[in-house]
mmCIF file of C-alpha atoms and ligand atoms in Angstrom:
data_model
loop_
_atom_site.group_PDB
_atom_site.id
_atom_site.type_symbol
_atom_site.label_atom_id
_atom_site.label_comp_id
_atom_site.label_asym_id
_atom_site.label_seq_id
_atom_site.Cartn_x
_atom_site.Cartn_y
_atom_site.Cartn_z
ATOM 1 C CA UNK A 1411 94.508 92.491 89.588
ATOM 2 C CA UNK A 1412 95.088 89.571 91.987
ATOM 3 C CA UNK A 1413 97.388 86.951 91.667
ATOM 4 C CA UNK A 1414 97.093 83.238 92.404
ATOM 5 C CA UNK A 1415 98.568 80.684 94.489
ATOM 6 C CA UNK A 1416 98.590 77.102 94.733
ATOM 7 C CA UNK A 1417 96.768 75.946 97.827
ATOM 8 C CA UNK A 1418 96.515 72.292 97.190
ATOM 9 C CA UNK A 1419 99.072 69.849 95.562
ATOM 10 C CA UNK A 1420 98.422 65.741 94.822
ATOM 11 C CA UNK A 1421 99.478 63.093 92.308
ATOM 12 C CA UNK A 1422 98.902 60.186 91.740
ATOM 13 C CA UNK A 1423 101.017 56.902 89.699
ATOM 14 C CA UNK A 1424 100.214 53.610 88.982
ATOM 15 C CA UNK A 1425 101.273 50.693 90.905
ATOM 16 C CA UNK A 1426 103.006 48.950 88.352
ATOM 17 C CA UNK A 1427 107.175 49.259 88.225
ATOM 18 C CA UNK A 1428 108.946 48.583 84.858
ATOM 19 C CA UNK A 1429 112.641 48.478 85.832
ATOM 20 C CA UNK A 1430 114.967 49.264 82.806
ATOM 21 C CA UNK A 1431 116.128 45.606 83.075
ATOM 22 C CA UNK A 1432 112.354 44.464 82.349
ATOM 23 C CA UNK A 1433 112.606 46.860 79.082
ATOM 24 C CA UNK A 1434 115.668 44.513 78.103
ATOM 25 C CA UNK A 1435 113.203 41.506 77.892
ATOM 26 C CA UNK A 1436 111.624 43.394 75.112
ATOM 27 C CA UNK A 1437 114.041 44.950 73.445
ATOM 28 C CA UNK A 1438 117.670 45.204 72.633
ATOM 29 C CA UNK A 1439 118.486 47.714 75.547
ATOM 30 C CA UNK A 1440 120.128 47.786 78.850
ATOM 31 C CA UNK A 1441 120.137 49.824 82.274
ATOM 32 C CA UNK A 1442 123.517 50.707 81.708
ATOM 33 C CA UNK A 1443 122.646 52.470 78.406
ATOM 34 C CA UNK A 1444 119.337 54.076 79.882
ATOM 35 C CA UNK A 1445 120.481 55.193 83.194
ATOM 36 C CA UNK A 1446 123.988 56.611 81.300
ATOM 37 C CA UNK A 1447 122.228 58.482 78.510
ATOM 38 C CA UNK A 1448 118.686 59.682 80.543
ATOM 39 C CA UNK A 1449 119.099 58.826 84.543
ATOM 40 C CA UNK A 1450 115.958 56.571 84.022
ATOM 41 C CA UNK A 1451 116.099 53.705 86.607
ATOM 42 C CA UNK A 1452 112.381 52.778 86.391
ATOM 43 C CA UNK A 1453 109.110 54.129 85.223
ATOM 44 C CA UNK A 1454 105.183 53.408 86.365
ATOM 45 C CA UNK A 1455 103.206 51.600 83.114
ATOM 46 C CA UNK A 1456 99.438 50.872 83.467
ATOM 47 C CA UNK A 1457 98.837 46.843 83.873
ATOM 48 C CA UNK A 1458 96.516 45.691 81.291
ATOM 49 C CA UNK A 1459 93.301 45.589 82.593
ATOM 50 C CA UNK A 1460 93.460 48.643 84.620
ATOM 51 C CA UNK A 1461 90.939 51.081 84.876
ATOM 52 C CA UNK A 1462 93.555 53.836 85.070
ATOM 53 C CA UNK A 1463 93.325 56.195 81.925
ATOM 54 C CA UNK A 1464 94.934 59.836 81.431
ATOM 55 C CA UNK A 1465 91.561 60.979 82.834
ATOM 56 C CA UNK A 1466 91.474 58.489 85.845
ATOM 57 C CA UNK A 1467 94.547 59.226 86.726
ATOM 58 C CA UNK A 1468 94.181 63.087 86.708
ATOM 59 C CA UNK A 1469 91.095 62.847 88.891
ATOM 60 C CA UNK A 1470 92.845 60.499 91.815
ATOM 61 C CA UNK A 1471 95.626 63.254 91.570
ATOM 62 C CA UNK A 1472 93.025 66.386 91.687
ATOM 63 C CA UNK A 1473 90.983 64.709 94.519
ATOM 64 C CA UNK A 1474 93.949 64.700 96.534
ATOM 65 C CA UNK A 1475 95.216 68.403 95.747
ATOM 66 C CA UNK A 1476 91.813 69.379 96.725
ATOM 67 C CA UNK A 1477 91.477 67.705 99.696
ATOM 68 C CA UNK A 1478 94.773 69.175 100.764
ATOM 69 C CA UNK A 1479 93.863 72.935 99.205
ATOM 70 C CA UNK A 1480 91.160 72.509 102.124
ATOM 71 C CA UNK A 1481 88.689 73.456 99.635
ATOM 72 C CA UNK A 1482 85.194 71.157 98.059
ATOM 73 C CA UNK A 1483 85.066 70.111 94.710
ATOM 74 C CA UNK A 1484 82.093 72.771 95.016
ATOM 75 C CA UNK A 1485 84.648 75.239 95.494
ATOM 76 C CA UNK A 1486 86.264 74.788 92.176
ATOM 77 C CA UNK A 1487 85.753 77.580 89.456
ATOM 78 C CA UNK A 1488 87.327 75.765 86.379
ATOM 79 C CA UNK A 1489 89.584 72.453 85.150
ATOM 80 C CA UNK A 1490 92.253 73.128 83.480
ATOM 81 C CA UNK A 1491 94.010 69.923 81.680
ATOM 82 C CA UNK A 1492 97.177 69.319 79.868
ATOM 83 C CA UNK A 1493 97.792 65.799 78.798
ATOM 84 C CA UNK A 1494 99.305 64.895 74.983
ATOM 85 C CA UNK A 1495 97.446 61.426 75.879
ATOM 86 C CA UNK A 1496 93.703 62.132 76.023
ATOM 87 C CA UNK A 1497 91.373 58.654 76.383
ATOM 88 C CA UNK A 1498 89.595 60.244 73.711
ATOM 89 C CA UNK A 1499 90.603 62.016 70.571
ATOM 90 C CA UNK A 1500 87.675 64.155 71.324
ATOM 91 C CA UNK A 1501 86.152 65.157 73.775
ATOM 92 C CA UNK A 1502 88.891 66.300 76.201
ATOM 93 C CA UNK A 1503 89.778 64.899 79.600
ATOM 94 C CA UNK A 1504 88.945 68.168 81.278
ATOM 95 C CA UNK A 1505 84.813 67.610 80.926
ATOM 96 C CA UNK A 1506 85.711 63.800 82.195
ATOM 97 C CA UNK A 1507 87.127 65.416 85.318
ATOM 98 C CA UNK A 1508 84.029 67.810 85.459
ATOM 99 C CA UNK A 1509 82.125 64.147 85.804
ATOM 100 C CA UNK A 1510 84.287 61.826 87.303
ATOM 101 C CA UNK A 1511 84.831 64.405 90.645
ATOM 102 C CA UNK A 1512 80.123 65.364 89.926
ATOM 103 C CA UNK A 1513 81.383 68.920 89.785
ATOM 104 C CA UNK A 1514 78.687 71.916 89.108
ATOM 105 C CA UNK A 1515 78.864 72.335 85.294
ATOM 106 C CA UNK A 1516 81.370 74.492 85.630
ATOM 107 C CA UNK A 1517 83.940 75.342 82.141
ATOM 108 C CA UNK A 1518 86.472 72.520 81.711
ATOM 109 C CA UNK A 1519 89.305 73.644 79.210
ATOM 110 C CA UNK A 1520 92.502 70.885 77.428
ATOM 111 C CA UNK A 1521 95.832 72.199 76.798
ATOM 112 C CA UNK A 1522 97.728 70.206 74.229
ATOM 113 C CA UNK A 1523 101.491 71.603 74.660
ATOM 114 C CA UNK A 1524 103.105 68.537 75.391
ATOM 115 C CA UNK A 1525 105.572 68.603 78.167
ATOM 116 C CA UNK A 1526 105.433 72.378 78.538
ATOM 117 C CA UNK A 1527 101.690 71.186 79.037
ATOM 118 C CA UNK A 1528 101.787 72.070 82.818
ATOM 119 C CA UNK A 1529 103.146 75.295 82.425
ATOM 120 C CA UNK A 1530 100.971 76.111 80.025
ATOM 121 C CA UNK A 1531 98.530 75.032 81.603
ATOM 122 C CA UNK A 1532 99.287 77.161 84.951
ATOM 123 C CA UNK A 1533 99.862 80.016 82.999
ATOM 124 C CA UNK A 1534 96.069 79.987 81.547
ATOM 125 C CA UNK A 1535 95.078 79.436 85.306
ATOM 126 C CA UNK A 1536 96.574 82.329 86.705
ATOM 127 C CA UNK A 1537 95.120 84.621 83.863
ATOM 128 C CA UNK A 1538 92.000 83.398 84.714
ATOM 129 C CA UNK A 1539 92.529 84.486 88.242
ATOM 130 C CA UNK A 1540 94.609 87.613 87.847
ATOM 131 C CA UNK A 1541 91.570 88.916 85.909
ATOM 132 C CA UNK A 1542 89.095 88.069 88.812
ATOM 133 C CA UNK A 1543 87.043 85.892 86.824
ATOM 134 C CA UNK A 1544 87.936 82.672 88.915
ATOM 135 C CA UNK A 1545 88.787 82.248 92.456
ATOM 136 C CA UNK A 1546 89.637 78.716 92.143
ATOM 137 C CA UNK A 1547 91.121 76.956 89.205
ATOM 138 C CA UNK A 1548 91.887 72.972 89.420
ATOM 139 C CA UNK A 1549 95.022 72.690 87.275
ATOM 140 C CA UNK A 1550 96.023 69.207 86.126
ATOM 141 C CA UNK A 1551 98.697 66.943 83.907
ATOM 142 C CA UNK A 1552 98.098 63.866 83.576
ATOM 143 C CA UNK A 1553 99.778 61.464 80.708
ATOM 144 C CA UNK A 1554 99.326 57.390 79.985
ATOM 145 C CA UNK A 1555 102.201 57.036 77.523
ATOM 146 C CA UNK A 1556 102.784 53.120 77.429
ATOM 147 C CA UNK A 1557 100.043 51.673 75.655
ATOM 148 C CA UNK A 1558 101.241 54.327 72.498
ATOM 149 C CA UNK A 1559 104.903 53.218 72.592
ATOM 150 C CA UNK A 1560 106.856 50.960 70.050
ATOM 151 C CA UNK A 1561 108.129 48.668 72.477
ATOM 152 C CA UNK A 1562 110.283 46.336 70.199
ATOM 153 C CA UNK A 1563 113.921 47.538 69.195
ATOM 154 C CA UNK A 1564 112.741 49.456 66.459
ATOM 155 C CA UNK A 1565 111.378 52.298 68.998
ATOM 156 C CA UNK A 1566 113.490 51.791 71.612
ATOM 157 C CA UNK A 1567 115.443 55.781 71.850
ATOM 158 C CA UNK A 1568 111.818 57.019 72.558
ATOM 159 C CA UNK A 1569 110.114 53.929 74.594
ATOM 160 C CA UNK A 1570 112.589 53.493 77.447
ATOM 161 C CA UNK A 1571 112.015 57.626 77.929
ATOM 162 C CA UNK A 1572 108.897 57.734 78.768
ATOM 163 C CA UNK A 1573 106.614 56.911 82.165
ATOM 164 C CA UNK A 1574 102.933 56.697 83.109
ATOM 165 C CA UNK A 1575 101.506 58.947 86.038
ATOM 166 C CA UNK A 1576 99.506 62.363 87.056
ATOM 167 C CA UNK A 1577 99.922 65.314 89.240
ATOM 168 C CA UNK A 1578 97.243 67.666 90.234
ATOM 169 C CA UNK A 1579 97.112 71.469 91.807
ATOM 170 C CA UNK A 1580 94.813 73.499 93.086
ATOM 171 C CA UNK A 1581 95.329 77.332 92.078
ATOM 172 C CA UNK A 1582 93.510 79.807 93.814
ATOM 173 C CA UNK A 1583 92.922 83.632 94.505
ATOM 174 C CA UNK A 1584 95.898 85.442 96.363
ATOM 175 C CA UNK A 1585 95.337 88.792 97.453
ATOM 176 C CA UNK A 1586 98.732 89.778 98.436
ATOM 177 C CA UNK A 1587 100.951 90.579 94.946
ATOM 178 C CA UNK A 1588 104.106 89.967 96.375
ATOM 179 C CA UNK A 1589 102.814 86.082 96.519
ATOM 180 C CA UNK A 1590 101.856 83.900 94.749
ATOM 181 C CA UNK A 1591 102.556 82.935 90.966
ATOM 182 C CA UNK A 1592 104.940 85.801 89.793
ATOM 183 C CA UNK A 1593 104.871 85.751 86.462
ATOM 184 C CA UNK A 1594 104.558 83.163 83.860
ATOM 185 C CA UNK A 1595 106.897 83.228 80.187
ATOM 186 C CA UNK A 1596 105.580 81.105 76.802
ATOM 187 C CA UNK A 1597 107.318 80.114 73.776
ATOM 188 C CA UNK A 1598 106.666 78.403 70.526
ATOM 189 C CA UNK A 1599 108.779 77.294 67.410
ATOM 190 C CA UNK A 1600 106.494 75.748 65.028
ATOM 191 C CA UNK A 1601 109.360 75.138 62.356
ATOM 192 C CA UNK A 1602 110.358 72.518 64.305
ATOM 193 C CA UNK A 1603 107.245 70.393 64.888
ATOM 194 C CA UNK A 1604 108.739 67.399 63.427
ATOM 195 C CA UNK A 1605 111.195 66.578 65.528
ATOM 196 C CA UNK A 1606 108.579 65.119 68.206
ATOM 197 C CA UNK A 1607 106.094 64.241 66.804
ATOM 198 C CA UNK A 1608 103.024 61.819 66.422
ATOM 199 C CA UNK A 1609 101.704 62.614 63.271
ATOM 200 C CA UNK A 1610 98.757 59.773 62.774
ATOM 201 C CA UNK A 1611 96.113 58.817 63.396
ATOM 202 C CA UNK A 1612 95.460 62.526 61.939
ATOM 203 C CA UNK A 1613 92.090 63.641 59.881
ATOM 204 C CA UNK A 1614 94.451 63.574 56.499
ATOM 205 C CA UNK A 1615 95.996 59.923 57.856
ATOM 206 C CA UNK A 1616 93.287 58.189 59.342
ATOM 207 C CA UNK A 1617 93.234 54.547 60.797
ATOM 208 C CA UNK A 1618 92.372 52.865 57.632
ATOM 209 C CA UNK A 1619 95.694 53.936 55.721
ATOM 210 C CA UNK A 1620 97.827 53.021 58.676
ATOM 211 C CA UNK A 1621 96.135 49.655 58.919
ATOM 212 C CA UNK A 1622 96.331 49.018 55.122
ATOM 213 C CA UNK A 1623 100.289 50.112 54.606
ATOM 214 C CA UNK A 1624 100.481 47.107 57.977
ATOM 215 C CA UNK A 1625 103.674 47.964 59.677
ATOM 216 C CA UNK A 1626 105.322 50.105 56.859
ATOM 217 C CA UNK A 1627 103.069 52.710 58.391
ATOM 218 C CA UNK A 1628 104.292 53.912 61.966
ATOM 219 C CA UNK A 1629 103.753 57.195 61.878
ATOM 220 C CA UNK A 1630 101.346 56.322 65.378
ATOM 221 C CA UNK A 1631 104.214 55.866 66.986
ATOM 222 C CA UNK A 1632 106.066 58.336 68.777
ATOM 223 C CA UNK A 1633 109.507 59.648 66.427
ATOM 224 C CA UNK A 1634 112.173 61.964 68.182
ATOM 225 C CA UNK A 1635 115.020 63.473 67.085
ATOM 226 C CA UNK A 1636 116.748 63.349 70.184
ATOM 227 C CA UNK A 1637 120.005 64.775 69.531
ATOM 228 C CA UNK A 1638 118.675 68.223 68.006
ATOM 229 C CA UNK A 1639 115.766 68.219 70.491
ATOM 230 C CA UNK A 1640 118.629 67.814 73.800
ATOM 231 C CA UNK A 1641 120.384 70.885 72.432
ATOM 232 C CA UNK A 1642 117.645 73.191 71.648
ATOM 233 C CA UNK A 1643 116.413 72.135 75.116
ATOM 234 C CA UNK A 1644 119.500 73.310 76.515
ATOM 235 C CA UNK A 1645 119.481 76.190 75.008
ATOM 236 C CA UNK A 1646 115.596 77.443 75.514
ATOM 237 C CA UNK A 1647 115.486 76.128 79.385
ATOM 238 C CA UNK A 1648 118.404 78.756 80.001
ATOM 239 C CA UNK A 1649 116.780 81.483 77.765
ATOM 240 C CA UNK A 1650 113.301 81.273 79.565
ATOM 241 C CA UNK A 1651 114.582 80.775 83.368
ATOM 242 C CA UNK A 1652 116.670 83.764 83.031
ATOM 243 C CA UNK A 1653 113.769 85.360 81.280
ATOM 244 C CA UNK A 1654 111.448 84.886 84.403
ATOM 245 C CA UNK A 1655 114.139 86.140 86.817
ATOM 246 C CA UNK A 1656 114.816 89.174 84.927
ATOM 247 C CA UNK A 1657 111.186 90.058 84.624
ATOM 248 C CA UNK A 1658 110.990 89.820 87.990
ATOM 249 C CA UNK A 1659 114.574 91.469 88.753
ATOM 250 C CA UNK A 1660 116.108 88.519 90.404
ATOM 251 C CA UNK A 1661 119.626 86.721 90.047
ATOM 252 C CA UNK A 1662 120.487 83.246 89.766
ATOM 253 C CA UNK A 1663 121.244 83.448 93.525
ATOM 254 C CA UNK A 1664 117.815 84.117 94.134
ATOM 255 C CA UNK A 1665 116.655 80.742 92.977
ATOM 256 C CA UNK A 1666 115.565 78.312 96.228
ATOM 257 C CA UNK A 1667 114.501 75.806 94.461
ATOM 258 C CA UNK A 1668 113.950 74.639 90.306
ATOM 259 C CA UNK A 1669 111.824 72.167 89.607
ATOM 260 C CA UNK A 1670 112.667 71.482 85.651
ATOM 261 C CA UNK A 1671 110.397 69.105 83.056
ATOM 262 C CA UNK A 1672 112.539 65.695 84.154
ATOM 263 C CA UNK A 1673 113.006 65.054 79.953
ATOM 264 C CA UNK A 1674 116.483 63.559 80.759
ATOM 265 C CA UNK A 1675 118.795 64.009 84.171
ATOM 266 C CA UNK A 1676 121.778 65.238 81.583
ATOM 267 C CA UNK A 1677 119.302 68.295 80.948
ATOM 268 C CA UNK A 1678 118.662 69.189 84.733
ATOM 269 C CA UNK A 1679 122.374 68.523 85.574
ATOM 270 C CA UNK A 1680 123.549 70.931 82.659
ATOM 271 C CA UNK A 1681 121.153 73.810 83.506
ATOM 272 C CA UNK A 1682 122.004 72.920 87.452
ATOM 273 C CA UNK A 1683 125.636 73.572 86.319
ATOM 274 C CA UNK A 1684 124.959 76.606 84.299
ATOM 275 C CA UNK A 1685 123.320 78.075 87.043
ATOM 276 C CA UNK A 1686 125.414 76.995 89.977
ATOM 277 C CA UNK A 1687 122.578 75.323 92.065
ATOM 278 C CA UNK A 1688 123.425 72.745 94.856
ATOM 279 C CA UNK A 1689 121.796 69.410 94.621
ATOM 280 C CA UNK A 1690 119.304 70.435 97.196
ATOM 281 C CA UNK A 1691 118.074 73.358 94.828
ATOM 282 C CA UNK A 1692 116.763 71.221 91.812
ATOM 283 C CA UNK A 1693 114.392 68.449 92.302
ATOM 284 C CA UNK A 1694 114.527 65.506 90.193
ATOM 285 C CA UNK A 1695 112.529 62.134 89.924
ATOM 286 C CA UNK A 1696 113.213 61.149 86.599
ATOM 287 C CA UNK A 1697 114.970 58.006 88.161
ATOM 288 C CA UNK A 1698 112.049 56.829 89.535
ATOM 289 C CA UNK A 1699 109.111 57.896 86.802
ATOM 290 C CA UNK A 1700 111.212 58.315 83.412
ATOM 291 C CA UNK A 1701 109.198 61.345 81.464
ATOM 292 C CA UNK A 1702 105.912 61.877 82.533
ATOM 293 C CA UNK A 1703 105.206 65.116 79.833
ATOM 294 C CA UNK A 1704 102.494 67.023 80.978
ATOM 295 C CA UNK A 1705 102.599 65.164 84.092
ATOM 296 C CA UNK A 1706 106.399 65.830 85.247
ATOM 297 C CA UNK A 1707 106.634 69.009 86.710
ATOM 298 C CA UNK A 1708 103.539 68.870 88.654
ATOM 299 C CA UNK A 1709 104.453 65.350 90.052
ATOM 300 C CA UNK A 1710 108.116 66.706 91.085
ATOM 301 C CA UNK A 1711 106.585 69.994 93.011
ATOM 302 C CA UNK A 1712 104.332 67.420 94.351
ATOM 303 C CA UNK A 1713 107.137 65.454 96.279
ATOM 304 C CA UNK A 1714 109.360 68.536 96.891
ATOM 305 C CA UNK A 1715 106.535 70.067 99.052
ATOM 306 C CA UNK A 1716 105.491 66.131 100.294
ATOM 307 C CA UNK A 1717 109.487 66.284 101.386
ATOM 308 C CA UNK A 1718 109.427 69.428 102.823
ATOM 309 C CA UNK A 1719 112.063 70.947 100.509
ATOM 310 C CA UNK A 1720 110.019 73.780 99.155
ATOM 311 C CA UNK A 1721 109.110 76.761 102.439
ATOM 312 C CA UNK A 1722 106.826 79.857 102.562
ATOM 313 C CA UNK A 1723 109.284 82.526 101.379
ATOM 314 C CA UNK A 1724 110.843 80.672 98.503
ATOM 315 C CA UNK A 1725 111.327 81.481 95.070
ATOM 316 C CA UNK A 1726 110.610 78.264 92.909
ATOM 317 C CA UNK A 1727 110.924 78.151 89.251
ATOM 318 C CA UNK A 1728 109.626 75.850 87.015
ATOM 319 C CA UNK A 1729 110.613 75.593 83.185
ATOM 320 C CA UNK A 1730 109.507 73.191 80.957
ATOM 321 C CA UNK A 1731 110.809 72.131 76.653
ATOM 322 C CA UNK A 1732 109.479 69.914 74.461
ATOM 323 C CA UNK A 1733 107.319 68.911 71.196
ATOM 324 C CA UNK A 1734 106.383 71.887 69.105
ATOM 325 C CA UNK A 1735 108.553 73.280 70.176
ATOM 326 C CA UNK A 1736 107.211 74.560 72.822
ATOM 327 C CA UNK A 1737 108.794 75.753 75.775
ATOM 328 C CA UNK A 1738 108.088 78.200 79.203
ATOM 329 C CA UNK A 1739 108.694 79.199 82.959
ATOM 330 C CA UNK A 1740 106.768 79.914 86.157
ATOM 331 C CA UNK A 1741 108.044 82.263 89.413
ATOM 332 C CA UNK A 1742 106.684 81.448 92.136
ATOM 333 C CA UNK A 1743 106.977 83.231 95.604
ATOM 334 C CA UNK A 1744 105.873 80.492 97.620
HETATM 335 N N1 ACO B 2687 119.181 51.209 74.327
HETATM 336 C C1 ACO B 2687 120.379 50.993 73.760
HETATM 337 N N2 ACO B 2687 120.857 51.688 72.703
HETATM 338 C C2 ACO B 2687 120.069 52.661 72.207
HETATM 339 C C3 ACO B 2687 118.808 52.947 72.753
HETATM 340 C C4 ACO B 2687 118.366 52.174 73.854
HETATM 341 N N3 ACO B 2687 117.179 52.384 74.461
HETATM 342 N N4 ACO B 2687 118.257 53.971 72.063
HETATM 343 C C5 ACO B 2687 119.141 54.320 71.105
HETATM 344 N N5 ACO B 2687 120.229 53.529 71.200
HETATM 345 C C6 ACO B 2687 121.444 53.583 70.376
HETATM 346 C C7 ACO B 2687 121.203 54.223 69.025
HETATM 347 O O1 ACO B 2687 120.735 53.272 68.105
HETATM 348 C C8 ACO B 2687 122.576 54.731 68.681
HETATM 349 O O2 ACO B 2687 123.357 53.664 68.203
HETATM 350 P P1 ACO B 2687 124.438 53.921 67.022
HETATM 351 O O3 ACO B 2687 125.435 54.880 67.594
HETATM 352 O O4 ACO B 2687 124.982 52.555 66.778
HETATM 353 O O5 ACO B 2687 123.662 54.487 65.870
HETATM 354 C C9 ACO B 2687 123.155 55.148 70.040
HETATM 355 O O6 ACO B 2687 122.380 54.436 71.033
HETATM 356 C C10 ACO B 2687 123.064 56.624 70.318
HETATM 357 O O7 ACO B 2687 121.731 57.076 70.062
HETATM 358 P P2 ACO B 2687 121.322 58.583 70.213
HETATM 359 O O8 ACO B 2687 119.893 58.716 69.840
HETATM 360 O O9 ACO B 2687 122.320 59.423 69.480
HETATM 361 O O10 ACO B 2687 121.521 58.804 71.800
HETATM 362 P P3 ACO B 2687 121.507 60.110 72.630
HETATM 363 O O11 ACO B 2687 122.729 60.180 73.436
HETATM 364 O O12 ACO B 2687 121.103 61.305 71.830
HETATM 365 O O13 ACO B 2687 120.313 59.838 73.677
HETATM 366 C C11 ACO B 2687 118.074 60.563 74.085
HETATM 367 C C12 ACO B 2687 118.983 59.706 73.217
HETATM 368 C C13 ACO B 2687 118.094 59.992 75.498
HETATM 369 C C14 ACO B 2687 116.666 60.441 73.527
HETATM 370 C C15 ACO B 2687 118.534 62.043 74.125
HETATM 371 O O14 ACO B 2687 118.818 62.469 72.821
HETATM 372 C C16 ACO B 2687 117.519 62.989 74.755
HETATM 373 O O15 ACO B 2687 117.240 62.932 75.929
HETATM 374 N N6 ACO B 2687 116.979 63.944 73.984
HETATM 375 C C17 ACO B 2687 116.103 65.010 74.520
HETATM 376 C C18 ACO B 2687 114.804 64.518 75.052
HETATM 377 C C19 ACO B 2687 113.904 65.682 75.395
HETATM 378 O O16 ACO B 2687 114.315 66.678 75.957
HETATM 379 N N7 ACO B 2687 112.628 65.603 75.050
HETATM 380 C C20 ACO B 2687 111.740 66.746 75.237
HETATM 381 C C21 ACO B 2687 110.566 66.421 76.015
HETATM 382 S S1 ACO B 2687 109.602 65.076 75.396
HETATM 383 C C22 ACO B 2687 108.076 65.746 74.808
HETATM 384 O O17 ACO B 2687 107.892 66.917 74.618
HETATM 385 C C23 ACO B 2687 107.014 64.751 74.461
#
């Protein structure tokens, strides 16, 4: 058994800034109200007219992480792509990637776990690799949120969450066990499925019945329960971080640094608390890109390694909650 590493790290955002004041122009909201209840100060939204897609996105982001990985496109094994917002309902965006970078034909696989999506989706990467059966796995989240969001008052609890934007990693064969990806720790709670959710277009509700019940319909849109889904995010971040450090017989003082899904600053800041890490152990950006899903955590390792804050030698978790539920954590010796 080997385990895996991450040799390369990129992301990518678009250009355009929507401050939380612009959001008021649409919609009965304010920054005071946003920043109080989430720590969002801004988010990146595609322009209209943009070429940038969940797919385009992930590809800027993976050409970067495998520039840096000092590795070829030739050198990757497999794609591995979590995204809730695929340009297509089928196929996936990992085959686009497989395209867009002219890769060999090699396997291209989508994981659809929303914004556990990256650790998911690093999880089925480092199997792939423990096993021997890959050397180098490209690893990807990408997400284009704003063209699906009710932007008028009506949807305005979900809309002001969520941000545009795509992180990429390169995951590759380590040799020495003590390094590397530690372990990785998965949950699901299907009972709960409804409480973030976009249940249409679906094969039972297809785009005829939403366009015939006009705007009655808007089950397209995005629906969150956000009060019940804050506290059982509470509640399963703590579970599964302490979870990862007991599997691999480490304390809360062992942390260096935890990246978390940014789903809402009060989240990070209570599980910061709970586990008495300084400011300079958890990385945030949710100010800056609002919730990015599948796209979050690997953005945010992204910048702590582009600021220097993560060092060989570390211990970094990740966790991740959200739709499904679904929930998980990564150890990483780094
Ligand atoms: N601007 C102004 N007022 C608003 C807004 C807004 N954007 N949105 C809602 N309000 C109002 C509501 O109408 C309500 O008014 P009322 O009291 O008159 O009825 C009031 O603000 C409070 O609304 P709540 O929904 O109770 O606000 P809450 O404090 O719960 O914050 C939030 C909402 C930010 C969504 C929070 O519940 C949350 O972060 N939940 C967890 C999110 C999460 O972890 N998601 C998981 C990942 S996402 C994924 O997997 C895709």
């Amino acid at each position: 058994m080997y385990n895996s590493k991450i040799t390369g790290l990129g992301k990518y955002v678009p250009e355009n800034v929507v401050t939380n004041h612009d959001l008021s122009k649409l919609m009965d909201t304010n920054d005071a109200w946003i920043q109080e209840r989430t720590g969002i100060e801004e988010r990146r939204w595609i322009k209209e007219g943009s070429e940038d897609t969940s797919a385009v996105m992930g590809a800027k982001a993976a050409r970067i992480a495998i520039e840096r990985s000092g590795l070829t496109k030739d050198d990757i094994d497999f794609i591995v792509f979590a995204t809730l917002s695929p340009d297509y309902y089928f196929p996936g965006c990992g085959v686009q990637i497989q395209d867009m970078l002219d890769m060999p034909t090699i396997g291209a696989l989508d994981v659809r776990n929303q914004c556990s999506g990256f650790v998911y989706a690093l999880s089925v990467a480092d199997q792939f690799i423990k096993t021997g059966m890959y050397k180098n796995v490209l690893v990807i989240g990408a997400e284009y949120h704003s063209n699906g969001l009710d932007k008028t008052t009506r949807g305005r609890s979900v809309s002001v969450i969520f941000g545009d934007g795509a992180g990429a990693c390169v995951l590759s064969r380590e040799e020495d066990n003590t390094k590397g990806i530690l372990s990785t720790h998965l949950h699901s709670q299907g009972k709960y499925a409804d409480k973030l959710i976009v249940e249409s277009p679906s094969i039972g509700h297809w785009v005829p019945e939403i366009l015939n019940a006009k705007d009655q319909d808007i089950s397209y849109f995005p629906y969150m329960d956000g009060q019940f889904v804050f506290k059982n995010a509470v509640v399963r971040f703590s579970e599964v971080i302490m979870e990862g450090l007991a599997k691999n017989n480490m304390q809360k003082e062992d942390i260096d640094m935890f990246i978390p899904h940014q789903a809402n600053l009060r989240i990070s800041q209570f599980i910061q608390r709970k586990f008495g890490l300084t400011d300079d152990q958890v990385f945030n950006n949710i100010q800056k890109y609002g919730n990015t899903t599948a796209a979050s955590i690997i953005i945010a390792l992204t910048e702590a390694w582009e600021e220097g804050k993560i060092k060989a030698g570390d211990n970094v978790v990740l966790a991740a909650f959200g739709s499904g539920f679904t929930w998980g954590s990564v150890i990483i010796k780094w």
